[in-house]
Short mmCIF file of C-alpha atoms in Angstrom, two decimals:
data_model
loop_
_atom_site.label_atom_id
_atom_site.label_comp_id
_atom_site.label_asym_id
_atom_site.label_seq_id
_atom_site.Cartn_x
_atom_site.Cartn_y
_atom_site.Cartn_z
CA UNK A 4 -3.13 151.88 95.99
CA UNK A 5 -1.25 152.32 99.42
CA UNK A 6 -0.37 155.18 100.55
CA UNK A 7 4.10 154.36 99.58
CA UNK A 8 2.75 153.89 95.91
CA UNK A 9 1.25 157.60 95.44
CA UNK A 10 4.55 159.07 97.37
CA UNK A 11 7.23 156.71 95.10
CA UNK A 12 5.07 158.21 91.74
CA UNK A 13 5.00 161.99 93.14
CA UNK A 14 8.71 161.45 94.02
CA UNK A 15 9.18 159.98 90.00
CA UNK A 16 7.13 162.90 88.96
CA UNK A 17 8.85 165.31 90.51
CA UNK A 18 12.17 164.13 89.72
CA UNK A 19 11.06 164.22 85.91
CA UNK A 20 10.04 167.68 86.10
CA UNK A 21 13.23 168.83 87.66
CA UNK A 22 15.12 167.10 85.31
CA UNK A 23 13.27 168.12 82.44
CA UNK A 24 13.44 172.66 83.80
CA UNK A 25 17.11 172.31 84.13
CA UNK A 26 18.06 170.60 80.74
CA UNK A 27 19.70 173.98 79.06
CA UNK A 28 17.30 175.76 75.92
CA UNK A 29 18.62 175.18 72.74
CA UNK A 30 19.66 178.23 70.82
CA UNK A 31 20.54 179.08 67.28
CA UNK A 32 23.84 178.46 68.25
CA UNK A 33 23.43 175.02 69.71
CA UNK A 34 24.45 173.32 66.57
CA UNK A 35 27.42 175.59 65.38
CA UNK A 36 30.96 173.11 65.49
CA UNK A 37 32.93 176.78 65.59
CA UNK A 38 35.48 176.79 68.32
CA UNK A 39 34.54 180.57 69.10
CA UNK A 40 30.79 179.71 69.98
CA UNK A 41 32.58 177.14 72.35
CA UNK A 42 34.41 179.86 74.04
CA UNK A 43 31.34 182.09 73.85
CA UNK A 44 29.69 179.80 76.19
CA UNK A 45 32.44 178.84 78.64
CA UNK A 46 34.20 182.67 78.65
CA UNK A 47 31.18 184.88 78.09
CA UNK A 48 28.94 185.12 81.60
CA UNK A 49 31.29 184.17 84.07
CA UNK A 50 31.07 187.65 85.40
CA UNK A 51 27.67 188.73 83.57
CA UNK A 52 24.61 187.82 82.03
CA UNK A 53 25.55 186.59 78.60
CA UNK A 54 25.60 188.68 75.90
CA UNK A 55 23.68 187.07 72.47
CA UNK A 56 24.95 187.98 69.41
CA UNK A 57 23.11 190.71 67.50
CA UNK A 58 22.05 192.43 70.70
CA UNK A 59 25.18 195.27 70.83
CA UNK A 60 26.09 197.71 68.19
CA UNK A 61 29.83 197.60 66.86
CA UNK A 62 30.38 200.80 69.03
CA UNK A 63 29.47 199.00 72.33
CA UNK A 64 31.26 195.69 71.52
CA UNK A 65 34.36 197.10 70.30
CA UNK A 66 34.18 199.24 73.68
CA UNK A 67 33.56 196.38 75.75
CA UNK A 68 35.50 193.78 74.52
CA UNK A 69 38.57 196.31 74.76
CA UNK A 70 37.64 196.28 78.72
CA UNK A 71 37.94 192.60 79.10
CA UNK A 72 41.15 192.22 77.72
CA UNK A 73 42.68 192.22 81.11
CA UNK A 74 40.34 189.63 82.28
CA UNK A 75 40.05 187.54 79.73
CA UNK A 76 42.43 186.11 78.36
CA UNK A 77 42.22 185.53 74.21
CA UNK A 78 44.57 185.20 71.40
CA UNK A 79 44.29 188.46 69.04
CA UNK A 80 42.39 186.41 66.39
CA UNK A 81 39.91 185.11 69.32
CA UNK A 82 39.15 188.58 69.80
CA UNK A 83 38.54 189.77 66.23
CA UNK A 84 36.44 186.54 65.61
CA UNK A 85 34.77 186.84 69.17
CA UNK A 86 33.68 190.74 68.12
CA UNK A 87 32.47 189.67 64.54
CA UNK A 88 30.22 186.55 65.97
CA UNK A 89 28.69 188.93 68.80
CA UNK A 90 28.20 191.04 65.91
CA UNK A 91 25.99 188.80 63.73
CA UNK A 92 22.35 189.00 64.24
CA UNK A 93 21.84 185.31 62.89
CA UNK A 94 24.48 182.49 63.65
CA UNK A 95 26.48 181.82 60.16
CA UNK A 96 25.97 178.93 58.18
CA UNK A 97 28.53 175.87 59.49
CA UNK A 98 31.42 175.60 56.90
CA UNK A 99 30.11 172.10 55.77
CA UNK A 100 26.20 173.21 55.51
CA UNK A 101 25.15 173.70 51.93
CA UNK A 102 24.55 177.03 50.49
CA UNK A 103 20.66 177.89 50.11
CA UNK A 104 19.04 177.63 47.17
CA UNK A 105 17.52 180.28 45.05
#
């Protein structure tokens, strides 16, 4: 093969690989239609790392989310919801997903 065939498939190969490290992880959370995970991921890390739900107590996330009120702006029932979703440890079932059976 000449020599502009290896470099135009290590170029292709290395364009794969780049393309395939910055496609984003899916989470638990990937799936979930609820307009507060949405704001999760566009509000939540501008300014920090990102914090997952499950990983605070109440204490801390009450404490907080009390501190970005300033910055952030929410609606009241943003806030409540936002608080109870960093709260979960596991994402809640989407509205339309079917109960699990016994």
């Amino acid at each position: 093969m000449s020599r502009s065939i290896w470099i135009a498939l290590l170029a292709a190969s290395v364009a794969a690989a780049l393309g395939i490290a910055c496609t984003p992880a899916k989470d638990a959370w990937s799936d979930d239609p609820r307009p507060i995970v949405t704001t999760w991921r566009s509000k939540c890390a501008l300014c920090h790392t990102r914090v997952e739900p499950g990983t605070r107590t109440p204490e801390k996330l009450h404490e907080a989310l009390g501190r970005h009120h300033v910055r952030v702006h929410l609606s009241d029932a943003e806030w409540v919801e936002l608080e109870a979703f960093l709260g979960n440890k596991a994402p809640a079932a989407p509205p339309s997903a079917s109960p699990p059976s016994p």
